mmCIF file of C-alpha atoms and ligand atoms in Angstrom:
data_model
loop_
_atom_site.group_PDB
_atom_site.id
_atom_site.type_symbol
_atom_site.label_atom_id
_atom_site.label_comp_id
_atom_site.label_asym_id
_atom_site.label_seq_id
_atom_site.Cartn_x
_atom_site.Cartn_y
_atom_site.Cartn_z
ATOM 1 C CA MET A 1 -104.888 72.164 -8.001
ATOM 2 C CA ASP A 2 -102.061 71.127 -5.892
ATOM 3 C CA THR A 3 -99.080 69.278 -6.988
ATOM 4 C CA ASN A 4 -97.165 69.469 -3.957
ATOM 5 C CA THR A 5 -98.379 66.805 -1.473
ATOM 6 C CA ASP A 6 -96.539 67.858 1.708
ATOM 7 C CA SER A 7 -96.706 71.943 1.099
ATOM 8 C CA LYS A 8 -99.776 73.944 1.531
ATOM 9 C CA ALA A 9 -98.948 76.787 -0.886
ATOM 10 C CA GLN A 10 -98.545 75.868 -4.479
ATOM 11 C CA PRO A 11 -94.771 76.260 -5.002
ATOM 12 C CA LYS A 12 -93.905 78.690 -7.680
ATOM 13 C CA SER A 13 -91.806 77.195 -10.551
ATOM 14 C CA SER A 14 -88.493 78.416 -11.296
ATOM 15 C CA ILE A 15 -89.655 77.674 -14.768
ATOM 16 C CA LYS A 16 -91.648 80.275 -16.483
ATOM 17 C CA ALA A 17 -92.302 79.020 -20.030
ATOM 18 C CA VAL A 18 -91.767 75.862 -21.503
ATOM 19 C CA THR A 19 -91.324 75.114 -24.828
ATOM 20 C CA VAL A 20 -93.109 71.651 -25.688
ATOM 21 C CA PHE A 21 -92.167 69.911 -28.940
ATOM 22 C CA CYS A 22 -94.548 66.870 -30.029
ATOM 23 C CA GLY A 23 -96.683 65.202 -32.763
ATOM 24 C CA SER A 24 -99.642 66.528 -34.567
ATOM 25 C CA SER A 25 -100.927 63.058 -34.624
ATOM 26 C CA SER A 26 -102.100 61.401 -31.551
ATOM 27 C CA GLY A 27 -100.427 58.174 -31.444
ATOM 28 C CA ARG A 28 -101.942 54.679 -31.600
ATOM 29 C CA HIS A 29 -102.374 54.447 -27.841
ATOM 30 C CA PRO A 30 -104.791 56.691 -25.504
ATOM 31 C CA GLU A 31 -101.892 56.982 -23.213
ATOM 32 C CA TYR A 32 -100.237 59.382 -25.418
ATOM 33 C CA LEU A 33 -103.274 62.038 -25.317
ATOM 34 C CA GLU A 34 -103.730 61.173 -21.686
ATOM 35 C CA SER A 35 -100.034 62.197 -21.128
ATOM 36 C CA ALA A 36 -100.417 65.508 -23.213
ATOM 37 C CA LYS A 37 -103.657 66.360 -21.220
ATOM 38 C CA ARG A 38 -102.062 65.511 -17.860
ATOM 39 C CA LEU A 39 -98.966 67.626 -18.736
ATOM 40 C CA GLY A 40 -101.262 70.508 -19.767
ATOM 41 C CA ALA A 41 -102.884 70.777 -16.492
ATOM 42 C CA ILE A 42 -99.823 70.445 -14.580
ATOM 43 C CA LEU A 43 -98.082 73.523 -16.463
ATOM 44 C CA ALA A 44 -101.499 75.400 -16.046
ATOM 45 C CA SER A 45 -101.427 74.678 -12.042
ATOM 46 C CA ARG A 46 -97.791 75.789 -11.357
ATOM 47 C CA ASN A 47 -98.487 78.867 -13.569
ATOM 48 C CA ILE A 48 -95.812 77.848 -16.385
ATOM 49 C CA HIS A 49 -96.582 79.305 -19.721
ATOM 50 C CA LEU A 50 -96.716 76.589 -22.534
ATOM 51 C CA VAL A 51 -95.028 77.720 -25.959
ATOM 52 C CA TYR A 52 -95.494 75.245 -28.660
ATOM 53 C CA GLY A 53 -95.870 75.156 -32.651
ATOM 54 C CA GLY A 54 -99.679 76.179 -32.779
ATOM 55 C CA GLY A 55 -101.512 73.160 -34.050
ATOM 56 C CA ALA A 56 -105.154 72.477 -33.024
ATOM 57 C CA ILE A 57 -104.859 68.456 -33.377
ATOM 58 C CA GLY A 58 -102.845 65.609 -32.208
ATOM 59 C CA LEU A 59 -100.856 65.800 -29.065
ATOM 60 C CA MET A 60 -100.057 69.485 -29.931
ATOM 61 C CA GLY A 61 -103.680 70.158 -29.963
ATOM 62 C CA GLU A 62 -104.376 68.315 -26.699
ATOM 63 C CA ILE A 63 -101.666 69.836 -24.515
ATOM 64 C CA ALA A 64 -102.824 73.325 -25.539
ATOM 65 C CA LYS A 65 -106.622 72.746 -24.970
ATOM 66 C CA SER A 66 -105.762 71.063 -21.554
ATOM 67 C CA THR A 67 -103.462 74.169 -20.589
ATOM 68 C CA ILE A 68 -106.180 76.733 -21.461
ATOM 69 C CA GLU A 69 -109.152 74.513 -19.715
ATOM 70 C CA ASN A 70 -107.304 74.531 -16.588
ATOM 71 C CA GLY A 71 -106.321 78.285 -16.684
ATOM 72 C CA GLY A 72 -103.051 78.326 -17.844
ATOM 73 C CA GLN A 73 -101.382 80.842 -20.810
ATOM 74 C CA VAL A 74 -100.692 79.511 -24.165
ATOM 75 C CA LEU A 75 -98.690 81.097 -26.872
ATOM 76 C CA GLY A 76 -98.591 79.117 -30.439
ATOM 77 C CA ILE A 77 -95.811 79.739 -33.122
ATOM 78 C CA ILE A 78 -96.738 78.875 -36.433
ATOM 79 C CA PRO A 79 -95.591 79.563 -40.013
ATOM 80 C CA GLU A 80 -98.094 81.100 -42.582
ATOM 81 C CA ALA A 81 -97.503 78.195 -44.923
ATOM 82 C CA MET A 82 -98.397 75.780 -42.204
ATOM 83 C CA LYS A 83 -101.617 77.151 -41.163
ATOM 84 C CA ASN A 84 -103.601 75.206 -43.245
ATOM 85 C CA VAL A 85 -101.586 71.929 -42.949
ATOM 86 C CA GLU A 86 -101.332 71.347 -39.143
ATOM 87 C CA GLY A 87 -104.611 72.845 -38.178
ATOM 88 C CA SER A 88 -106.778 71.334 -40.838
ATOM 89 C CA GLY A 89 -109.529 73.751 -41.204
ATOM 90 C CA ARG A 90 -107.493 76.040 -38.990
ATOM 91 C CA GLU A 91 -109.840 76.159 -36.062
ATOM 92 C CA SER A 92 -107.741 78.257 -33.698
ATOM 93 C CA ILE A 93 -108.002 77.004 -30.136
ATOM 94 C CA PRO A 94 -110.016 79.616 -28.149
ATOM 95 C CA GLY A 95 -107.703 81.428 -25.665
ATOM 96 C CA VAL A 96 -104.198 80.609 -27.294
ATOM 97 C CA SER A 97 -102.166 83.546 -28.288
ATOM 98 C CA GLU A 98 -100.665 83.199 -31.785
ATOM 99 C CA ILE A 99 -97.627 84.455 -33.591
ATOM 100 C CA VAL A 100 -97.771 83.710 -37.019
ATOM 101 C CA VAL A 101 -94.149 83.578 -38.425
ATOM 102 C CA LYS A 102 -92.476 83.456 -41.973
ATOM 103 C CA SER A 103 -90.505 80.675 -41.966
ATOM 104 C CA MET A 104 -89.744 77.288 -40.216
ATOM 105 C CA HIS A 105 -86.428 78.970 -39.055
ATOM 106 C CA GLU A 106 -88.292 81.813 -37.694
ATOM 107 C CA ARG A 107 -90.540 79.445 -35.699
ATOM 108 C CA LYS A 108 -87.726 77.703 -34.290
ATOM 109 C CA GLN A 109 -85.983 80.919 -33.157
ATOM 110 C CA LEU A 110 -89.102 82.147 -31.391
ATOM 111 C CA LEU A 111 -89.824 78.569 -29.965
ATOM 112 C CA ASN A 112 -86.276 79.121 -28.336
ATOM 113 C CA HIS A 113 -86.675 82.700 -27.598
ATOM 114 C CA HIS A 114 -89.867 82.551 -25.546
ATOM 115 C CA CYS A 115 -89.119 79.754 -23.183
ATOM 116 C CA SER A 116 -87.014 78.725 -20.198
ATOM 117 C CA ALA A 117 -86.994 75.251 -20.742
ATOM 118 C CA PHE A 118 -87.938 72.466 -23.489
ATOM 119 C CA ILE A 119 -90.062 69.347 -23.247
ATOM 120 C CA ALA A 120 -90.258 66.629 -25.918
ATOM 121 C CA MET A 121 -93.231 64.301 -26.040
ATOM 122 C CA PRO A 122 -93.649 61.726 -28.468
ATOM 123 C CA GLY A 123 -93.894 62.925 -32.308
ATOM 124 C CA GLY A 124 -92.180 62.037 -35.472
ATOM 125 C CA TYR A 125 -89.275 63.549 -37.415
ATOM 126 C CA GLY A 126 -90.254 67.221 -36.800
ATOM 127 C CA THR A 127 -90.163 66.436 -33.215
ATOM 128 C CA PHE A 128 -86.763 64.843 -33.355
ATOM 129 C CA ASP A 129 -85.712 67.555 -35.479
ATOM 130 C CA GLU A 130 -86.408 70.260 -32.912
ATOM 131 C CA LEU A 131 -85.048 68.259 -30.253
ATOM 132 C CA PHE A 132 -81.795 67.627 -31.581
ATOM 133 C CA GLU A 133 -81.369 71.421 -32.860
ATOM 134 C CA VAL A 134 -82.053 72.443 -29.007
ATOM 135 C CA ILE A 135 -79.847 69.816 -27.655
ATOM 136 C CA THR A 136 -76.987 70.852 -30.547
ATOM 137 C CA TRP A 137 -77.437 74.519 -29.258
ATOM 138 C CA ALA A 138 -76.996 73.666 -25.481
ATOM 139 C CA GLN A 139 -73.612 71.913 -26.575
ATOM 140 C CA LEU A 140 -72.520 75.028 -28.281
ATOM 141 C CA ASN A 141 -73.583 77.063 -25.116
ATOM 142 C CA ILE A 142 -76.280 79.069 -27.203
ATOM 143 C CA HIS A 143 -78.618 78.317 -24.431
ATOM 144 C CA ARG A 144 -78.551 76.975 -20.696
ATOM 145 C CA LYS A 145 -81.891 75.691 -20.695
ATOM 146 C CA PRO A 146 -83.117 72.320 -19.167
ATOM 147 C CA ILE A 147 -84.128 69.709 -21.927
ATOM 148 C CA ALA A 148 -86.501 67.032 -20.934
ATOM 149 C CA LEU A 149 -88.034 63.714 -22.455
ATOM 150 C CA LEU A 150 -91.699 62.795 -21.461
ATOM 151 C CA ASN A 151 -91.006 59.321 -22.150
ATOM 152 C CA THR A 152 -94.624 57.925 -22.275
ATOM 153 C CA ARG A 153 -94.851 54.342 -23.089
ATOM 154 C CA GLY A 154 -91.115 54.405 -23.016
ATOM 155 C CA TYR A 155 -91.323 56.227 -26.549
ATOM 156 C CA PHE A 156 -87.766 57.732 -26.091
ATOM 157 C CA ASP A 157 -86.084 54.563 -25.053
ATOM 158 C CA HIS A 158 -84.617 54.002 -28.369
ATOM 159 C CA LEU A 159 -83.116 57.370 -28.550
ATOM 160 C CA VAL A 160 -81.751 57.177 -25.067
ATOM 161 C CA ALA A 161 -80.073 53.942 -26.371
ATOM 162 C CA MET A 162 -78.668 55.810 -29.623
ATOM 163 C CA VAL A 163 -77.295 58.757 -27.544
ATOM 164 C CA ASP A 164 -75.546 56.116 -25.030
ATOM 165 C CA ASN A 165 -74.110 54.392 -27.873
ATOM 166 C CA SER A 166 -72.977 57.751 -29.237
ATOM 167 C CA VAL A 167 -71.048 58.248 -25.996
ATOM 168 C CA THR A 168 -69.719 54.640 -26.013
ATOM 169 C CA GLU A 169 -68.203 54.921 -29.626
ATOM 170 C CA GLY A 170 -67.166 58.367 -28.834
ATOM 171 C CA PHE A 171 -69.158 60.946 -30.828
ATOM 172 C CA VAL A 172 -70.968 62.381 -27.842
ATOM 173 C CA ARG A 173 -68.959 63.229 -24.698
ATOM 174 C CA PRO A 174 -70.471 61.755 -21.551
ATOM 175 C CA GLU A 175 -71.469 65.210 -20.134
ATOM 176 C CA GLY A 176 -73.446 65.787 -23.516
ATOM 177 C CA ARG A 177 -75.622 62.667 -22.323
ATOM 178 C CA ASN A 178 -76.498 64.532 -19.287
ATOM 179 C CA LEU A 179 -78.065 67.291 -21.219
ATOM 180 C CA LEU A 180 -81.355 64.963 -21.230
ATOM 181 C CA ILE A 181 -83.485 64.605 -18.557
ATOM 182 C CA VAL A 182 -85.836 61.528 -18.910
ATOM 183 C CA GLU A 183 -88.787 60.605 -17.066
ATOM 184 C CA ARG A 184 -92.282 58.875 -17.715
ATOM 185 C CA ASP A 185 -94.355 60.813 -15.396
ATOM 186 C CA PRO A 186 -94.813 64.599 -16.240
ATOM 187 C CA GLU A 187 -94.785 65.443 -12.229
ATOM 188 C CA GLN A 188 -91.199 63.877 -11.865
ATOM 189 C CA LEU A 189 -90.087 65.361 -14.840
ATOM 190 C CA LEU A 190 -90.969 68.882 -14.052
ATOM 191 C CA ALA A 191 -89.482 68.393 -10.532
ATOM 192 C CA LYS A 192 -86.107 67.195 -12.093
ATOM 193 C CA MET A 193 -86.344 70.268 -14.323
ATOM 194 C CA GLU A 194 -86.769 72.718 -11.716
ATOM 195 C CA GLY A 195 -83.333 74.261 -10.746
ATOM 196 C CA TYR A 196 -81.466 71.767 -13.153
ATOM 197 C CA GLU A 197 -77.768 72.878 -13.722
ATOM 198 C CA VAL A 198 -77.264 72.211 -17.607
ATOM 199 C CA PRO A 199 -73.653 70.684 -17.751
ATOM 200 C CA ARG A 200 -71.195 72.787 -19.618
ATOM 201 C CA THR A 201 -69.860 70.765 -22.605
ATOM 202 C CA ALA A 202 -67.234 71.184 -25.142
ATOM 203 C CA GLN A 203 -68.414 70.845 -28.760
ATOM 204 C CA TYR A 204 -67.726 67.453 -30.010
ATOM 205 C CA GLY A 205 -69.321 65.520 -32.903
ATOM 206 C CA MET B 1 -69.736 57.928 -69.305
ATOM 207 C CA ASP B 2 -72.568 55.477 -68.746
ATOM 208 C CA THR B 3 -74.760 54.672 -65.764
ATOM 209 C CA ASN B 4 -75.453 51.057 -66.916
ATOM 210 C CA THR B 5 -73.657 48.381 -64.831
ATOM 211 C CA ASP B 6 -72.916 46.288 -67.835
ATOM 212 C CA SER B 7 -70.771 48.972 -69.130
ATOM 213 C CA LYS B 8 -66.996 48.770 -68.897
ATOM 214 C CA ALA B 9 -66.247 52.497 -68.179
ATOM 215 C CA GLN B 10 -66.572 53.830 -64.823
ATOM 216 C CA PRO B 11 -70.410 54.651 -64.327
ATOM 217 C CA LYS B 12 -71.363 58.209 -64.303
ATOM 218 C CA SER B 13 -73.440 58.870 -61.143
ATOM 219 C CA SER B 14 -76.829 60.489 -61.617
ATOM 220 C CA ILE B 15 -75.873 62.241 -58.364
ATOM 221 C CA LYS B 16 -73.538 65.229 -58.964
ATOM 222 C CA ALA B 17 -73.031 66.252 -55.363
ATOM 223 C CA VAL B 18 -73.448 64.690 -51.941
ATOM 224 C CA THR B 19 -73.610 66.516 -48.555
ATOM 225 C CA VAL B 20 -72.303 64.444 -46.053
ATOM 226 C CA PHE B 21 -73.156 65.063 -42.344
ATOM 227 C CA CYS B 22 -70.813 63.247 -39.849
ATOM 228 C CA GLY B 23 -68.701 63.780 -36.431
ATOM 229 C CA SER B 24 -65.710 66.296 -36.117
ATOM 230 C CA SER B 25 -64.397 63.352 -34.017
ATOM 231 C CA SER B 26 -62.962 59.979 -35.114
ATOM 232 C CA GLY B 27 -64.803 57.751 -32.949
ATOM 233 C CA ARG B 28 -63.264 55.027 -30.739
ATOM 234 C CA HIS B 29 -62.632 52.337 -33.446
ATOM 235 C CA PRO B 30 -60.546 52.711 -36.724
ATOM 236 C CA GLU B 31 -63.527 51.488 -38.673
ATOM 237 C CA TYR B 32 -65.054 54.964 -38.472
ATOM 238 C CA LEU B 33 -61.912 56.874 -39.953
ATOM 239 C CA GLU B 34 -61.599 53.796 -42.570
ATOM 240 C CA SER B 35 -65.165 54.038 -43.608
ATOM 241 C CA ALA B 36 -64.942 57.946 -44.021
ATOM 242 C CA LYS B 37 -61.729 57.248 -46.178
ATOM 243 C CA ARG B 38 -63.580 54.783 -48.418
ATOM 244 C CA LEU B 39 -66.410 56.609 -48.949
ATOM 245 C CA GLY B 40 -64.256 59.846 -49.923
ATOM 246 C CA ALA B 41 -62.340 57.486 -52.560
ATOM 247 C CA ILE B 42 -65.673 56.232 -54.148
ATOM 248 C CA LEU B 43 -66.904 59.849 -54.262
ATOM 249 C CA ALA B 44 -64.045 61.004 -56.215
ATOM 250 C CA SER B 45 -64.088 57.965 -58.272
ATOM 251 C CA ARG B 46 -67.253 58.361 -59.529
ATOM 252 C CA ASN B 47 -66.989 62.049 -59.917
ATOM 253 C CA ILE B 48 -69.707 63.133 -57.044
ATOM 254 C CA HIS B 49 -68.599 66.194 -55.444
ATOM 255 C CA LEU B 50 -68.408 66.306 -51.673
ATOM 256 C CA VAL B 51 -70.400 69.020 -49.875
ATOM 257 C CA TYR B 52 -69.510 69.028 -46.104
ATOM 258 C CA GLY B 53 -69.506 71.512 -42.831
ATOM 259 C CA GLY B 54 -65.941 72.413 -43.481
ATOM 260 C CA GLY B 55 -63.720 70.885 -40.504
ATOM 261 C CA ALA B 56 -60.396 69.500 -40.860
ATOM 262 C CA ILE B 57 -60.397 67.103 -38.064
ATOM 263 C CA GLY B 58 -62.352 63.651 -37.379
ATOM 264 C CA LEU B 59 -64.739 61.809 -39.739
ATOM 265 C CA MET B 60 -65.122 65.731 -41.583
ATOM 266 C CA GLY B 61 -61.615 65.982 -42.042
ATOM 267 C CA GLU B 62 -60.853 62.532 -43.112
ATOM 268 C CA ILE B 63 -63.509 62.327 -45.747
ATOM 269 C CA ALA B 64 -62.471 65.752 -47.426
ATOM 270 C CA LYS B 65 -58.814 64.607 -47.239
ATOM 271 C CA SER B 66 -59.559 61.295 -48.974
ATOM 272 C CA THR B 67 -61.977 62.866 -51.541
ATOM 273 C CA ILE B 68 -59.226 65.468 -52.445
ATOM 274 C CA GLU B 69 -56.262 62.824 -52.350
ATOM 275 C CA ASN B 70 -58.289 60.815 -55.011
ATOM 276 C CA GLY B 71 -58.914 63.739 -57.222
ATOM 277 C CA GLY B 72 -62.273 64.620 -56.258
ATOM 278 C CA GLN B 73 -63.702 67.844 -55.594
ATOM 279 C CA VAL B 74 -64.819 69.098 -52.155
ATOM 280 C CA LEU B 75 -66.845 72.372 -50.905
ATOM 281 C CA GLY B 76 -66.557 73.168 -47.183
ATOM 282 C CA ILE B 77 -69.496 75.562 -45.902
ATOM 283 C CA ILE B 78 -68.400 76.627 -42.476
ATOM 284 C CA PRO B 79 -69.803 79.586 -40.399
ATOM 285 C CA GLU B 80 -67.451 82.408 -39.209
ATOM 286 C CA ALA B 81 -68.075 81.562 -35.628
ATOM 287 C CA MET B 82 -66.945 77.916 -35.831
ATOM 288 C CA LYS B 83 -63.722 78.507 -37.730
ATOM 289 C CA ASN B 84 -61.392 78.248 -34.696
ATOM 290 C CA VAL B 85 -63.589 75.547 -32.767
ATOM 291 C CA GLU B 86 -64.057 72.741 -35.377
ATOM 292 C CA GLY B 87 -60.774 73.363 -37.317
ATOM 293 C CA SER B 88 -58.655 73.707 -34.130
ATOM 294 C CA GLY B 89 -56.089 75.976 -35.459
ATOM 295 C CA ARG B 90 -57.708 76.137 -38.534
ATOM 296 C CA GLU B 91 -55.305 74.622 -41.180
ATOM 297 C CA SER B 92 -57.553 74.313 -44.013
ATOM 298 C CA ILE B 93 -57.353 71.380 -46.281
ATOM 299 C CA PRO B 94 -55.578 72.299 -49.438
ATOM 300 C CA GLY B 95 -57.772 71.886 -52.521
ATOM 301 C CA VAL B 96 -60.989 72.286 -50.428
ATOM 302 C CA SER B 97 -63.259 75.063 -51.841
ATOM 303 C CA GLU B 98 -64.627 77.087 -48.756
ATOM 304 C CA ILE B 99 -68.010 79.164 -48.191
ATOM 305 C CA VAL B 100 -67.641 81.139 -45.045
ATOM 306 C CA VAL B 101 -71.160 81.975 -43.893
ATOM 307 C CA LYS B 102 -72.724 84.162 -41.209
ATOM 308 C CA SER B 103 -74.926 81.567 -39.311
ATOM 309 C CA MET B 104 -75.735 78.043 -38.493
ATOM 310 C CA HIS B 105 -78.978 78.296 -40.497
ATOM 311 C CA GLU B 106 -77.272 79.651 -43.388
ATOM 312 C CA ARG B 107 -74.818 76.627 -43.248
ATOM 313 C CA LYS B 108 -77.751 74.160 -43.348
ATOM 314 C CA GLN B 109 -79.307 76.201 -46.296
ATOM 315 C CA LEU B 110 -76.399 76.031 -48.454
ATOM 316 C CA LEU B 111 -75.681 72.300 -47.270
ATOM 317 C CA ASN B 112 -78.986 71.607 -48.951
ATOM 318 C CA HIS B 113 -78.682 73.944 -51.962
ATOM 319 C CA HIS B 114 -75.401 72.639 -53.291
ATOM 320 C CA CYS B 115 -76.061 68.855 -53.186
ATOM 321 C CA SER B 116 -78.423 66.309 -54.878
ATOM 322 C CA ALA B 117 -78.162 63.885 -52.149
ATOM 323 C CA PHE B 118 -77.348 63.254 -48.253
ATOM 324 C CA ILE B 119 -75.508 60.795 -46.571
ATOM 325 C CA ALA B 120 -75.014 60.936 -42.743
ATOM 326 C CA MET B 121 -72.125 58.861 -41.206
ATOM 327 C CA PRO B 122 -71.468 58.347 -37.547
ATOM 328 C CA GLY B 123 -71.670 61.689 -35.519
ATOM 329 C CA GLY B 124 -72.936 63.186 -32.487
ATOM 330 C CA TYR B 125 -76.146 65.582 -31.687
ATOM 331 C CA GLY B 126 -74.978 67.942 -34.497
ATOM 332 C CA THR B 127 -75.162 65.178 -36.976
ATOM 333 C CA PHE B 128 -78.547 63.794 -35.677
ATOM 334 C CA ASP B 129 -79.886 67.478 -35.674
ATOM 335 C CA GLU B 130 -78.607 68.005 -39.383
ATOM 336 C CA LEU B 131 -80.264 64.591 -40.665
ATOM 337 C CA PHE B 132 -83.626 65.207 -38.956
ATOM 338 C CA GLU B 133 -83.704 68.315 -40.597
ATOM 339 C CA VAL B 134 -83.348 67.231 -43.935
ATOM 340 C CA ILE B 135 -85.796 64.215 -43.381
ATOM 341 C CA THR B 136 -88.311 66.683 -42.146
ATOM 342 C CA TRP B 137 -87.715 68.619 -45.201
ATOM 343 C CA ALA B 138 -88.279 65.788 -47.528
ATOM 344 C CA GLN B 139 -91.627 64.861 -45.615
ATOM 345 C CA LEU B 140 -92.691 68.496 -46.257
ATOM 346 C CA ASN B 141 -91.859 68.267 -49.921
ATOM 347 C CA ILE B 142 -89.106 70.897 -49.758
ATOM 348 C CA HIS B 143 -86.589 68.689 -51.558
ATOM 349 C CA ARG B 144 -86.892 65.309 -53.321
ATOM 350 C CA LYS B 145 -83.282 64.249 -52.434
ATOM 351 C CA PRO B 146 -82.206 60.667 -51.316
ATOM 352 C CA ILE B 147 -81.254 60.356 -47.660
ATOM 353 C CA ALA B 148 -78.714 57.694 -46.541
ATOM 354 C CA LEU B 149 -77.227 56.554 -43.567
ATOM 355 C CA LEU B 150 -73.777 54.949 -43.770
ATOM 356 C CA ASN B 151 -74.399 52.365 -41.015
ATOM 357 C CA THR B 152 -70.540 51.600 -39.948
ATOM 358 C CA ARG B 153 -70.344 49.339 -37.136
ATOM 359 C CA GLY B 154 -74.113 49.442 -37.010
ATOM 360 C CA TYR B 155 -73.955 52.895 -35.482
ATOM 361 C CA PHE B 156 -77.631 53.914 -36.639
ATOM 362 C CA ASP B 157 -79.447 50.676 -35.638
ATOM 363 C CA HIS B 158 -80.968 52.408 -32.583
ATOM 364 C CA LEU B 159 -81.988 55.220 -34.882
ATOM 365 C CA VAL B 160 -83.623 52.966 -37.446
ATOM 366 C CA ALA B 161 -85.266 51.147 -34.332
ATOM 367 C CA MET B 162 -86.400 54.435 -33.179
ATOM 368 C CA VAL B 163 -87.900 55.404 -36.385
ATOM 369 C CA ASP B 164 -89.578 51.874 -36.782
ATOM 370 C CA ASN B 165 -91.136 52.453 -33.154
ATOM 371 C CA SER B 166 -92.460 55.663 -34.201
ATOM 372 C CA VAL B 167 -94.252 54.399 -37.062
ATOM 373 C CA THR B 168 -95.708 51.381 -34.841
ATOM 374 C CA GLU B 169 -96.753 54.005 -32.354
ATOM 375 C CA GLY B 170 -98.506 56.051 -35.102
ATOM 376 C CA PHE B 171 -96.042 59.137 -35.252
ATOM 377 C CA VAL B 172 -94.112 58.556 -38.362
ATOM 378 C CA ARG B 173 -96.172 57.342 -41.683
ATOM 379 C CA PRO B 174 -94.775 53.901 -43.134
ATOM 380 C CA GLU B 175 -93.894 55.779 -46.313
ATOM 381 C CA GLY B 176 -91.893 58.328 -43.890
ATOM 382 C CA ARG B 177 -89.677 55.226 -42.733
ATOM 383 C CA ASN B 178 -88.906 54.620 -46.516
ATOM 384 C CA LEU B 179 -87.113 57.836 -46.766
ATOM 385 C CA LEU B 180 -84.110 56.250 -45.304
ATOM 386 C CA ILE B 181 -81.774 54.216 -47.191
ATOM 387 C CA VAL B 182 -79.593 52.197 -44.916
ATOM 388 C CA GLU B 183 -76.329 50.095 -45.777
ATOM 389 C CA ARG B 184 -73.118 49.329 -43.974
ATOM 390 C CA ASP B 185 -71.007 49.289 -46.971
ATOM 391 C CA PRO B 186 -70.397 52.522 -48.970
ATOM 392 C CA GLU B 187 -70.619 50.772 -52.533
ATOM 393 C CA GLN B 188 -73.944 49.391 -51.926
ATOM 394 C CA LEU B 189 -75.152 52.498 -50.158
ATOM 395 C CA LEU B 190 -74.435 54.638 -53.358
ATOM 396 C CA ALA B 191 -75.822 51.951 -55.659
ATOM 397 C CA LYS B 192 -79.018 52.078 -53.839
ATOM 398 C CA MET B 193 -78.947 55.868 -53.619
ATOM 399 C CA GLU B 194 -78.669 56.212 -57.756
ATOM 400 C CA GLY B 195 -81.955 56.668 -59.071
ATOM 401 C CA TYR B 196 -83.678 56.499 -55.926
ATOM 402 C CA GLU B 197 -87.196 57.643 -56.244
ATOM 403 C CA VAL B 198 -88.140 59.582 -52.811
ATOM 404 C CA PRO B 199 -91.519 58.605 -51.578
ATOM 405 C CA ARG B 200 -94.183 61.372 -51.473
ATOM 406 C CA THR B 201 -95.404 61.652 -47.847
ATOM 407 C CA ALA B 202 -97.854 63.640 -46.259
ATOM 408 C CA GLN B 203 -96.814 65.622 -43.322
ATOM 409 C CA TYR B 204 -97.599 63.900 -39.897
ATOM 410 C CA GLY B 205 -96.146 63.809 -36.762
HETATM 411 MG MG1 MG C 1 -82.664 70.283 -36.705
#
């Protein structure tokens, strides 16, 4: 597959591996699953490895399956205790490499260690938790990796409004707002992430 | 002391210690500092211990000072590495007990271990991170402690809209929404938290 319309060779991405945070449910609109499927295909076509929480269901399962089906590489990082919850029956997705970890904390550490960028797709509290943690780490200069929101159906509009309000009210610095790359289209999202310079920010809030 | 409202004595709270997440900045409106000050006074008056991240500045410093000034007990839990960042000069607040920890992760564990309820006040990314982590833990049945948002100046209105949208779109279960107690007034917030039954929820999203 070719993702670049005016070049003949597939551009090699500056991003080697991306950690995707997303729901273990599928959402109420087919657009969510389609978006996960499409992002998986794009990652595979650019030879960007997918790193994720390791589930076989919902958006998590869909993006992993799509990446594999399109010839890409997937690493799932799943805590022992959750193997039977998120996987429900725990059919591993064929082709997915797995690391089983002892705790949620170890999972978060490895999800950070094994990637060069983060993408959040729609998800629940767990997704918001993972997302705000890596934003906080960026703010503390623990990592300099781009953080992007795949804004399918405007799912993250309220989150962006919340962060904008935090800036207005004086709890997040304006450069902290710039830590977030937000796009509805996965191609455009990745294009913005390539070579993105993460702004340095002082700790605040 | 008695928990009944029709008693004359100051009601003893069913909550022994509350962990408060909030900004290390003060916000752009005096209402934020006033709200922190008032919450500290109320905690002291009810003999509820304050547990917090240990800073001396911003809302964090204000609530700690107010709790101490009003005769209450305060426990600050601060990572070694942040002692010089959040405290800026690191004047400890006289009267605050301190635990110095090795990592952000250990801090989060102790902030959970030492409390029987959580309150989020306005803050930045760090506050959102801490808040969504304890919500996620409640959803995973790791704890059964009430989680409340002190909604000063409607600061959390966007967050509530975000969570409502997550329910509508199928990424958070309706009972997951009920994990959050939201009030603008600290007295009313605490009244709602007393004896609150945290709904059991299946893991989702
Ligand atoms: Mg977190």
